[in-house]
Short mmCIF file of C-alpha atoms and ligand atoms in Angstrom, two decimals:
data_model
loop_
_atom_site.label_atom_id
_atom_site.label_comp_id
_atom_site.label_asym_id
_atom_site.label_seq_id
_atom_site.Cartn_x
_atom_site.Cartn_y
_atom_site.Cartn_z
CA MET B 956 34.89 93.74 82.19
CA LYS B 957 33.85 97.10 80.85
CA THR B 958 30.23 96.04 80.35
CA ILE B 959 28.31 96.28 83.58
CA ILE B 960 25.21 94.13 83.14
CA GLU B 961 21.83 94.59 84.78
CA PRO B 962 22.28 92.28 87.81
CA PHE B 963 18.86 90.64 87.40
CA ARG B 964 16.81 88.62 84.95
CA ILE B 965 13.30 89.54 83.92
CA LYS B 966 10.54 87.20 85.03
CA SER B 967 7.45 89.28 84.45
CA VAL B 968 7.08 91.92 81.75
CA GLU B 969 4.90 94.91 81.05
CA PRO B 970 4.38 95.63 77.37
CA ILE B 971 5.26 99.06 76.02
CA ARG B 972 2.79 100.33 73.43
CA ILE B 973 4.77 101.60 70.46
CA THR B 974 3.35 104.84 69.03
CA THR B 975 4.28 106.98 66.01
CA VAL B 976 5.48 110.58 65.95
CA GLU B 977 2.14 111.64 64.38
CA GLU B 978 0.12 109.94 67.13
CA ARG B 979 2.28 111.51 69.83
CA ARG B 980 1.95 115.00 68.35
CA GLU B 981 -1.81 114.64 68.53
CA LEU B 982 -1.78 113.09 72.04
CA VAL B 983 0.38 115.83 73.51
CA ARG B 984 -1.62 118.56 71.76
CA ARG B 985 -4.80 117.14 73.32
CA ALA B 986 -3.01 117.08 76.71
CA GLY B 987 -2.45 120.84 76.43
CA TYR B 988 1.28 120.17 76.00
CA ASN B 989 1.41 119.14 79.65
CA LEU B 990 3.09 115.75 80.09
CA PHE B 991 1.39 115.19 83.47
CA SER B 992 -1.91 115.10 81.56
CA LEU B 993 -0.90 112.22 79.30
CA HIS B 994 -2.18 108.71 79.91
CA SER B 995 0.92 106.76 80.87
CA ASP B 996 0.16 103.97 78.39
CA ASP B 997 0.78 106.58 75.70
CA VAL B 998 4.33 106.95 77.07
CA MET B 999 7.07 104.61 75.83
CA ILE B 1000 9.88 105.40 78.28
CA ASP B 1001 8.66 107.08 81.45
CA LEU B 1002 11.37 109.15 83.12
CA LEU B 1003 8.98 111.45 84.97
CA THR B 1004 10.16 110.18 88.34
CA ASP B 1005 12.15 107.48 90.10
CA SER B 1006 9.58 107.58 92.91
CA GLY B 1007 7.29 104.59 93.37
CA THR B 1008 8.26 103.28 89.93
CA SER B 1009 10.75 100.56 90.94
CA ALA B 1010 10.38 96.98 89.75
CA MET B 1011 10.04 94.72 92.77
CA SER B 1012 12.01 91.48 93.01
CA ALA B 1013 10.65 87.95 93.23
CA ALA B 1014 11.59 88.01 96.92
CA GLN B 1015 9.58 91.20 97.45
CA TRP B 1016 6.54 89.68 95.73
CA SER B 1017 6.91 86.67 98.03
CA GLY B 1018 6.91 89.14 100.92
CA ILE B 1019 3.67 90.60 99.56
CA MET B 1020 2.07 87.13 99.67
CA SER B 1021 3.18 86.46 103.24
CA GLY B 1022 2.19 89.91 104.52
CA ASP B 1023 -0.04 89.78 107.59
CA GLU B 1024 -2.99 92.17 107.62
CA SER B 1025 -3.72 92.20 111.35
CA TYR B 1026 -4.80 95.64 112.54
CA ALA B 1027 -2.43 95.58 115.50
CA GLY B 1028 0.88 93.83 116.15
CA SER B 1029 1.30 92.32 112.69
CA PRO B 1030 4.50 90.26 112.19
CA SER B 1031 4.95 92.27 108.98
CA TYR B 1032 5.51 95.36 111.12
CA TYR B 1033 8.17 93.62 113.18
CA ARG B 1034 9.96 92.41 110.04
CA PHE B 1035 9.82 95.97 108.69
CA GLU B 1036 11.02 97.48 111.95
CA SER B 1037 13.95 95.11 112.24
CA ALA B 1038 15.01 95.69 108.58
CA VAL B 1039 14.95 99.46 109.15
CA ARG B 1040 16.84 99.21 112.43
CA GLU B 1041 19.51 96.97 110.93
CA LEU B 1042 20.56 99.96 108.80
CA MET B 1043 19.21 102.89 110.80
CA PRO B 1044 19.37 102.13 114.48
CA PHE B 1045 16.70 104.53 115.72
CA LYS B 1046 14.65 103.68 118.78
CA HIS B 1047 11.23 104.42 117.24
CA VAL B 1048 10.18 103.44 113.70
CA ILE B 1049 6.80 104.78 112.60
CA PRO B 1050 5.44 103.68 109.21
CA THR B 1051 3.63 106.18 106.95
CA HIS B 1052 2.05 105.88 103.51
CA GLN B 1053 4.84 107.91 101.90
CA GLY B 1054 7.59 110.42 102.64
CA ARG B 1055 5.49 113.57 102.88
CA ALA B 1056 3.24 112.02 105.53
CA ALA B 1057 6.33 111.51 107.72
CA GLU B 1058 7.36 115.13 107.01
CA LYS B 1059 3.92 116.42 107.91
CA ILE B 1060 4.01 114.65 111.28
CA LEU B 1061 7.59 115.67 112.05
CA PHE B 1062 7.14 119.37 111.30
CA THR B 1063 3.77 119.55 113.04
CA ILE B 1064 5.53 118.37 116.18
CA ALA B 1065 8.92 120.00 115.81
CA ALA B 1066 8.40 123.22 113.83
CA GLY B 1067 5.69 125.94 113.97
CA GLN B 1068 5.06 129.67 113.78
CA GLY B 1069 8.23 131.79 113.86
CA MET B 1070 10.60 128.81 113.58
CA LYS B 1071 13.30 128.21 110.96
CA VAL B 1072 14.34 124.82 109.61
CA PRO B 1073 17.70 124.76 107.79
CA SER B 1074 18.65 122.02 105.31
CA ASN B 1075 21.17 121.66 102.48
CA THR B 1076 18.18 122.04 100.12
CA HIS B 1077 14.61 121.23 101.08
CA PHE B 1078 12.69 119.11 98.59
CA ASP B 1079 9.32 120.74 97.59
CA THR B 1080 7.19 118.60 99.91
CA THR B 1081 9.58 119.13 102.83
CA ARG B 1082 9.57 122.87 102.22
CA ALA B 1083 5.78 122.90 101.91
CA ASN B 1084 5.34 120.95 105.16
CA VAL B 1085 7.78 123.23 107.01
CA GLU B 1086 5.85 126.25 105.70
CA MET B 1087 2.46 124.69 106.50
CA SER B 1088 3.54 124.58 110.14
CA GLY B 1089 4.22 128.33 109.99
CA ALA B 1090 8.01 127.96 109.93
CA GLU B 1091 10.53 129.12 107.34
CA ALA B 1092 12.56 126.62 105.27
CA VAL B 1093 16.18 127.76 104.83
CA ASP B 1094 18.53 126.26 102.21
CA LEU B 1095 22.25 126.26 103.08
CA VAL B 1096 23.89 124.12 100.38
CA ILE B 1097 27.56 124.92 99.56
CA PRO B 1098 28.00 127.46 96.72
CA GLU B 1099 29.34 124.72 94.39
CA GLY B 1100 25.96 123.00 94.73
CA LYS B 1101 24.24 125.86 92.91
CA ASP B 1102 26.55 125.86 89.88
CA PRO B 1103 25.42 123.24 87.32
CA ALA B 1104 28.87 123.02 85.69
CA ASN B 1105 30.89 122.62 88.89
CA GLU B 1106 32.29 119.06 89.22
CA HIS B 1107 32.60 119.01 93.05
CA PRO B 1108 32.15 115.33 94.10
CA PHE B 1109 29.77 116.17 96.96
CA LYS B 1110 27.66 119.04 95.73
CA GLY B 1111 24.93 118.18 98.23
CA ASN B 1112 27.12 119.26 101.17
CA MET B 1113 25.80 121.77 103.68
CA ASP B 1114 27.63 125.06 104.20
CA THR B 1115 28.56 124.38 107.83
CA ASP B 1116 29.87 127.92 108.46
CA ALA B 1117 26.54 129.35 107.36
CA LEU B 1118 24.74 126.81 109.57
CA ASP B 1119 26.93 127.73 112.54
CA GLN B 1120 26.27 131.45 111.97
CA LEU B 1121 22.53 130.89 111.75
CA LEU B 1122 22.53 128.85 114.94
CA LYS B 1123 24.67 131.45 116.74
CA SER B 1124 22.24 134.22 115.97
CA GLU B 1125 18.89 132.39 116.05
CA ARG B 1126 19.26 129.17 118.04
CA ASP B 1127 15.95 129.75 119.82
CA ARG B 1128 14.07 129.68 116.56
CA ILE B 1129 15.69 126.52 115.19
CA PRO B 1130 14.12 123.32 116.53
CA ILE B 1131 15.77 120.91 114.09
CA VAL B 1132 18.36 120.72 111.29
CA MET B 1133 17.62 118.62 108.16
CA LEU B 1134 19.97 117.14 105.59
CA THR B 1135 18.63 115.72 102.30
CA ILE B 1136 20.61 112.71 101.09
CA THR B 1137 21.05 112.75 98.16
CA ASN B 1138 20.11 116.35 97.46
CA ASN B 1139 17.31 115.88 94.89
CA THR B 1140 16.61 119.54 94.20
CA GLY B 1141 20.31 120.16 93.56
CA GLY B 1142 20.51 117.37 90.97
CA GLY B 1143 20.63 114.18 93.07
CA GLN B 1144 23.99 115.23 94.50
CA PRO B 1145 25.50 113.33 97.44
CA VAL B 1146 26.61 114.58 100.86
CA SER B 1147 30.02 113.38 102.08
CA MET B 1148 30.56 111.58 105.39
CA GLU B 1149 33.01 114.33 106.32
CA ASN B 1150 30.28 116.94 105.81
CA ILE B 1151 27.74 114.86 107.76
CA ARG B 1152 30.22 114.67 110.67
CA ALA B 1153 30.83 118.42 110.45
CA VAL B 1154 27.08 119.14 110.48
CA ARG B 1155 26.77 116.85 113.51
CA THR B 1156 29.53 118.77 115.30
CA VAL B 1157 27.76 122.09 114.66
CA CYS B 1158 24.44 120.60 115.82
CA ASP B 1159 26.12 119.29 119.00
CA ARG B 1160 27.70 122.69 119.68
CA HIS B 1161 24.23 124.25 119.68
CA ALA B 1162 22.36 121.21 121.03
CA VAL B 1163 19.99 120.89 118.03
CA PRO B 1164 18.73 117.54 116.71
CA LEU B 1165 19.77 116.49 113.21
CA PHE B 1166 17.34 114.64 110.93
CA PHE B 1167 17.95 113.18 107.47
CA ASP B 1168 15.50 113.29 104.59
CA ALA B 1169 16.95 109.98 103.53
CA CYS B 1170 15.02 108.86 100.40
CA ARG B 1171 18.15 108.00 98.41
CA PHE B 1172 20.48 106.97 101.24
CA ALA B 1173 21.94 103.93 99.44
CA GLU B 1174 22.88 105.92 96.34
CA ASN B 1175 24.47 108.49 98.67
CA ALA B 1176 26.41 105.74 100.47
CA TYR B 1177 27.68 104.33 97.18
CA PHE B 1178 29.03 107.77 96.22
CA ILE B 1179 30.81 107.91 99.59
CA LYS B 1180 32.34 104.49 98.92
CA THR B 1181 33.57 105.44 95.45
CA ARG B 1182 34.49 109.11 95.97
CA GLU B 1183 35.51 109.66 99.58
CA LYS B 1184 38.90 108.75 101.01
CA GLY B 1185 38.85 105.92 103.52
CA TYR B 1186 35.61 104.25 102.39
CA ALA B 1187 36.62 102.12 99.37
CA GLU B 1188 37.11 99.00 101.51
CA LYS B 1189 33.96 99.45 103.60
CA SER B 1190 30.72 97.74 102.61
CA VAL B 1191 27.78 99.94 101.62
CA LYS B 1192 25.90 98.56 104.61
CA GLU B 1193 28.65 99.67 106.98
CA ILE B 1194 28.70 103.10 105.36
CA VAL B 1195 24.91 103.38 105.71
CA GLN B 1196 25.16 102.38 109.38
CA GLU B 1197 27.85 104.99 110.03
CA LEU B 1198 25.87 107.64 108.19
CA PHE B 1199 22.77 107.17 110.33
CA SER B 1200 24.81 106.97 113.54
CA TYR B 1201 25.22 110.77 113.22
CA ALA B 1202 21.48 111.49 113.08
CA ASP B 1203 18.75 111.78 115.70
CA GLY B 1204 16.07 110.75 113.27
CA MET B 1205 14.95 110.53 109.67
CA THR B 1206 12.05 110.87 107.30
CA MET B 1207 11.90 108.40 104.44
CA SER B 1208 10.08 107.91 101.19
CA ALA B 1209 10.36 104.15 100.67
CA LYS B 1210 9.31 104.81 97.05
CA LYS B 1211 12.96 105.49 96.26
CA ASP B 1212 15.68 103.49 98.02
CA ALA B 1213 13.43 100.86 99.55
CA LEU B 1214 12.46 99.64 96.07
CA VAL B 1215 8.70 99.69 96.63
CA ASN B 1216 5.75 101.39 94.97
CA ILE B 1217 4.35 102.98 98.12
CA GLY B 1218 5.53 103.58 101.67
CA GLY B 1219 7.63 105.63 104.02
CA TRP B 1220 8.49 106.15 107.66
CA LEU B 1221 9.55 108.50 110.40
CA ALA B 1222 12.25 107.17 112.71
CA LEU B 1223 13.70 108.91 115.74
CA ASN B 1224 15.25 108.49 119.19
CA ASP B 1225 13.37 111.07 121.22
CA ASP B 1226 10.65 109.43 123.34
CA THR B 1227 8.49 112.53 123.74
CA TRP B 1228 8.45 113.37 120.04
CA ALA B 1229 7.82 109.70 119.23
CA GLU B 1230 4.78 109.62 121.48
CA GLN B 1231 3.40 112.78 119.86
CA ALA B 1232 4.16 111.38 116.42
CA ARG B 1233 2.28 108.13 117.15
CA ASN B 1234 -0.70 110.10 118.42
CA MET B 1235 -0.78 112.11 115.21
CA LEU B 1236 -0.22 108.98 113.15
CA ILE B 1237 -3.35 107.42 114.61
CA LEU B 1238 -5.32 110.52 113.60
CA THR B 1239 -4.06 110.80 110.05
CA GLU B 1240 -2.47 107.51 108.91
CA GLY B 1241 -3.40 104.56 111.08
CA PHE B 1242 -2.42 102.39 114.03
CA PRO B 1243 1.34 102.54 114.79
CA THR B 1244 2.08 99.01 113.54
CA TYR B 1245 0.84 99.73 110.03
CA GLY B 1246 0.78 103.51 109.59
CA GLY B 1247 -0.75 104.24 106.23
CA LEU B 1248 0.22 100.90 104.74
CA ALA B 1249 -0.99 97.35 104.32
CA GLY B 1250 0.99 94.65 106.12
CA ARG B 1251 2.18 93.33 102.77
CA ASP B 1252 3.70 96.72 101.91
CA LEU B 1253 5.75 96.57 105.11
CA ASP B 1254 7.12 93.18 104.09
CA ALA B 1255 8.05 94.45 100.62
CA ILE B 1256 9.98 97.31 102.25
CA ALA B 1257 11.79 94.91 104.60
CA VAL B 1258 13.05 92.89 101.63
CA GLY B 1259 13.77 96.01 99.53
CA LEU B 1260 16.02 97.41 102.26
CA ARG B 1261 18.21 94.32 102.11
CA GLU B 1262 18.40 94.46 98.30
CA ILE B 1263 19.16 98.18 98.00
CA VAL B 1264 22.53 97.93 99.78
CA GLU B 1265 23.79 95.17 97.46
CA GLU B 1266 26.85 96.54 95.74
CA ASP B 1267 26.27 94.83 92.39
CA TYR B 1268 22.94 96.59 92.22
CA LEU B 1269 24.38 99.99 93.16
CA ARG B 1270 27.32 99.63 90.76
CA TYR B 1271 24.84 98.99 87.93
CA ARG B 1272 22.52 101.76 89.10
CA ILE B 1273 25.17 104.48 89.23
CA ALA B 1274 26.90 103.20 86.06
CA SER B 1275 23.68 103.35 84.06
CA MET B 1276 23.13 106.96 85.12
CA GLN B 1277 26.69 107.85 84.18
CA TYR B 1278 26.32 106.04 80.84
CA LEU B 1279 23.41 108.29 79.94
CA GLY B 1280 25.15 111.43 81.22
CA LYS B 1281 28.36 110.67 79.34
CA ALA B 1282 26.54 110.09 76.04
CA LEU B 1283 24.74 113.43 76.37
CA THR B 1284 27.96 115.25 77.24
CA ASN B 1285 29.75 113.71 74.23
CA MET B 1286 26.91 114.93 72.04
CA GLY B 1287 27.33 118.49 73.36
CA VAL B 1288 24.14 118.52 75.44
CA PRO B 1289 24.74 120.59 78.61
CA ILE B 1290 23.84 118.67 81.79
CA VAL B 1291 24.18 119.21 85.53
CA LYS B 1292 27.53 117.76 86.55
CA PRO B 1293 28.56 115.42 87.98
CA VAL B 1294 25.66 113.11 87.16
CA GLY B 1295 23.59 112.45 90.29
CA GLY B 1296 22.31 109.17 91.69
CA HIS B 1297 18.82 108.93 90.26
CA ALA B 1298 18.57 111.30 87.31
CA VAL B 1299 20.31 113.22 84.56
CA TYR B 1300 19.32 116.90 84.40
CA ILE B 1301 19.57 118.65 81.02
CA ASP B 1302 20.23 122.39 81.11
CA ALA B 1303 17.49 123.39 78.68
CA ARG B 1304 18.12 127.13 78.96
CA SER B 1305 21.69 126.66 77.67
CA LEU B 1306 20.63 124.11 75.07
CA LEU B 1307 17.85 126.30 73.64
CA PRO B 1308 19.16 129.88 73.90
CA HIS B 1309 16.64 131.05 71.27
CA ILE B 1310 13.79 130.39 73.76
CA PRO B 1311 13.63 133.00 76.55
CA PRO B 1312 12.96 131.64 80.07
CA LEU B 1313 9.40 133.05 80.09
CA GLN B 1314 8.69 130.94 76.99
CA TYR B 1315 9.76 127.86 78.96
CA PRO B 1316 12.75 126.20 77.26
CA GLY B 1317 12.42 123.23 79.66
CA GLN B 1318 8.81 122.65 78.65
CA SER B 1319 9.78 122.91 75.00
CA LEU B 1320 12.50 120.30 75.39
CA ALA B 1321 10.26 117.98 77.40
CA VAL B 1322 7.45 118.19 74.81
CA GLY B 1323 10.01 117.73 72.01
CA LEU B 1324 11.33 114.57 73.68
CA TYR B 1325 7.84 113.16 73.95
CA GLU B 1326 6.97 113.90 70.33
CA GLU B 1327 10.31 112.53 69.14
CA GLY B 1328 10.39 109.25 71.05
CA GLY B 1329 7.50 108.92 73.48
CA ILE B 1330 9.87 109.76 76.34
CA ARG B 1331 8.35 111.53 79.32
CA ALA B 1332 10.65 113.76 81.37
CA CYS B 1333 9.94 116.51 83.87
CA GLU B 1334 10.48 120.25 83.52
CA ILE B 1335 12.14 121.68 86.62
CA GLY B 1336 12.35 125.37 85.86
CA THR B 1337 10.24 128.42 85.16
CA VAL B 1338 7.00 126.46 84.70
CA MET B 1339 7.48 124.80 88.10
CA PHE B 1340 8.90 127.75 90.04
CA GLY B 1341 8.30 130.90 87.97
CA ARG B 1342 4.92 132.08 89.26
CA ARG B 1343 5.03 134.50 92.19
CA PRO B 1344 2.20 134.46 94.76
CA ASP B 1345 0.83 137.73 93.25
CA GLY B 1346 0.37 136.01 89.88
CA THR B 1347 3.30 137.69 88.10
CA GLU B 1348 6.13 135.67 86.63
CA GLU B 1349 9.91 135.60 86.83
CA PRO B 1350 12.48 133.18 85.40
CA ALA B 1351 13.51 130.37 87.78
CA ALA B 1352 17.20 130.11 88.71
CA LEU B 1353 17.63 127.36 86.10
CA ASP B 1354 15.54 125.73 83.39
CA LEU B 1355 16.24 122.03 83.70
CA VAL B 1356 14.66 118.88 82.33
CA ARG B 1357 15.02 115.87 84.63
CA LEU B 1358 15.39 112.39 83.19
CA ALA B 1359 14.72 110.36 86.35
CA VAL B 1360 15.41 106.67 85.94
CA PRO B 1361 13.11 104.15 87.69
CA ARG B 1362 15.02 101.43 89.57
CA ARG B 1363 15.47 98.03 87.82
CA VAL B 1364 12.88 98.88 85.14
CA TYR B 1365 14.68 99.79 81.93
CA THR B 1366 17.55 97.99 80.19
CA GLN B 1367 20.56 99.43 78.40
CA SER B 1368 18.78 99.33 75.04
CA HIS B 1369 16.01 101.49 76.47
CA VAL B 1370 18.70 103.97 77.53
CA ASP B 1371 20.33 103.73 74.07
CA TYR B 1372 16.96 104.57 72.56
CA VAL B 1373 16.67 107.63 74.83
CA ILE B 1374 20.15 108.73 73.73
CA GLU B 1375 19.24 108.31 70.05
CA CYS B 1376 16.06 110.36 70.47
CA ILE B 1377 17.99 113.16 72.15
CA GLU B 1378 20.51 113.01 69.30
CA ASN B 1379 17.72 113.48 66.75
CA LEU B 1380 16.22 116.29 68.74
CA TYR B 1381 19.61 117.95 69.14
CA ARG B 1382 19.94 118.21 65.35
CA ARG B 1383 16.70 120.15 65.06
CA LYS B 1384 16.87 121.97 68.38
CA ASP B 1385 16.87 125.44 66.81
CA ALA B 1386 13.40 124.75 65.40
CA LEU B 1387 11.86 123.87 68.80
CA PRO B 1388 9.21 126.49 69.68
CA GLY B 1389 8.69 128.47 72.86
CA TYR B 1390 5.37 127.97 74.71
CA ARG B 1391 2.79 130.20 76.33
CA ILE B 1392 0.44 129.18 79.15
CA VAL B 1393 -3.23 129.41 78.22
CA GLU B 1394 -4.73 128.09 81.48
CA GLN B 1395 -3.20 127.67 84.94
CA PRO B 1396 -4.18 127.21 88.59
CA ARG B 1397 -2.88 129.52 91.31
CA PHE B 1398 -0.60 126.97 92.97
CA LEU B 1399 1.58 124.11 91.68
CA ARG B 1400 0.72 125.10 88.15
CA HIS B 1401 3.07 122.61 86.50
CA PHE B 1402 0.71 119.71 87.24
CA THR B 1403 -2.32 121.05 85.39
CA ALA B 1404 -1.43 124.13 83.28
CA ARG B 1405 -2.28 124.03 79.56
CA PHE B 1406 0.16 125.37 77.00
CA GLU B 1407 0.35 126.19 73.33
CA PRO B 1408 3.40 126.56 71.10
CA ILE B 1409 4.31 130.09 70.00
CA GLY B 1410 4.38 130.62 66.23
N1 F0G J 2308 12.19 114.11 99.93
C1 F0G J 2308 12.83 114.01 98.74
C2 F0G J 2308 14.27 114.33 98.65
C3 F0G J 2308 12.10 113.56 97.61
O1 F0G J 2308 12.74 113.45 96.44
C4 F0G J 2308 10.73 113.25 97.75
C5 F0G J 2308 9.94 112.83 96.58
C6 F0G J 2308 10.13 113.38 99.01
C7 F0G J 2308 10.90 113.81 100.08
C8 F0G J 2308 8.67 113.07 99.24
O2 F0G J 2308 8.42 111.72 99.23
O3 F0G J 2308 6.83 111.41 97.33
O4 F0G J 2308 7.08 109.69 99.12
O5 F0G J 2308 5.96 111.82 99.62
N2 F0G J 2308 10.32 112.96 95.39
C9 F0G J 2308 9.64 112.55 94.18
C10 F0G J 2308 10.42 112.98 92.97
C11 F0G J 2308 8.21 112.91 94.12
O6 F0G J 2308 9.91 112.80 91.84
O7 F0G J 2308 11.55 113.46 93.10
P1 F0G J 2308 6.99 111.14 98.79
#
C-alpha cells in the first residue's frame, strides 16, 4: 500500500476554532507580530513545537487514573523505572519535571567553572545549563550537518576526529561528552550507530563518560533501522537497547518521545553522581520517587515508552514528516534536507531573498503563514540568535522557520491544508514585508519582542 494511515482512531476531540484572514491579521497585529504572544485558541494548526503537545492514548489515560500519589515509594515510580530500564538499562533513574531540570542537575554536578562540554550540537537549554555552571558548551557536529542542502543520511553525527583532538589537548577540562539524538538544532537529524560506537571508542580512549540528550531517541532509532546497513531486520526496541548500551547516562525530555505533556528524567550508572543528583533533586524538584511529577505522570510515561517504539507508529510518524517535506520541495520551497524526525525547516532566507537578514525573513514567513492559514510555526534565525550581549545585532548562520509536528495530533488533511497555505503564500512571497523590532528584552528576545512590518 502506498497510503500509510494514521495507526490510531480518534476517541476524544478538541475543536479547532476556524478564523478568517481578516481576523488573523488583526490578532497578529495586536500580538506585536510575535506568534508566542498569540492565544493558542486563535491558532488553527499549531506547529510551534513537538514538545509536550502529543496526544496521549487511551492506555496512557488509564495510567493517569491508576497513578498513585504517595509521597514516597509510589508504585507509579516503580512502573516508570522499569519501563525506562527496559529500553535504557541505567542503574539510577531520577524523574524530573522536564528535560532542562535533568540538565540543570547533571551540569551542576558534572560541569563547572573552566570546564568544557562537547556535544554534536547542544540544544539551547543544554547550552544554557552548561554555561550557567560556568563551563563552555562546544559543538562538534560533522561539517555536512551545517549545510542545509547536504543529503547526508546522518547529519547529526559528531566529528570524532575533532572530539579526539579536543580530548588530547584538554582532557582535564572535559568532565563529560554529550550527544543529542536526534540533533534538534541541526534540523532533527539522526546520529548513526556507527558514529555512536566511534564516539564511545574515543570516550573510552580518554576515560570520559558519554551522556545522551535523548529526547527523540525512538525517531533516531527508526532512522538507523531504515538508513543504516545491518539494522533493517532488527526491531526498533533492540536498536534502542543497543544505542543506550554505549552510554553512561542520559537526560530526557519525556515531552517528546515518551508521548506525554510533561516530564523528564536523568539516568546514569555512576553511584557517586547519582547520590549527588538525588540530593539536588530533593532541593529543587522533589523526593526521588516522584521528582517534579505527579505519580500519574510517571504512569503515563511508562505506557508512552512502550508505545513510542511501535514500528507502525514510527513508520507513520516519519512518513508524515517526509510527506510534508516532499510537497514543499516539489513546490520549490527550499528546506533543510533530508527531512528530520520531528519537523520540517524552511530556509526563509533563500525563499525571501528580498528581505535582508536584519529585517528577519524567518519572522516574515512565520507571520505570513499565520495570516494566511492560522498556522503557527517558529522562527529559528536572526530574531532568536541575532542579538549580541552588547545589544548590537548580526545575522544568524541561517534564517529558518520550523514546522514542528506534534505527535498523533494532526491528520493528513491537516497537513494537506498546511501545504495548500504554503502554496498560496509562495505565490505572493515577493510581497511579504521585512520587519523591525520596536520593543525587546535583553535576553531570549524571541519570546516577547514586538515587531512592525516595514513599509
Ligand atoms: N534537548 C533537546 C534536544 C530539546 O529539543 C529540548 C526541548 C530539550 C533538551 C529541553 O527539554 O523542554 O523538556 O526542558 N525542546 C523543545 C523544542 C522546547 O521545541 O524543540 P524540556
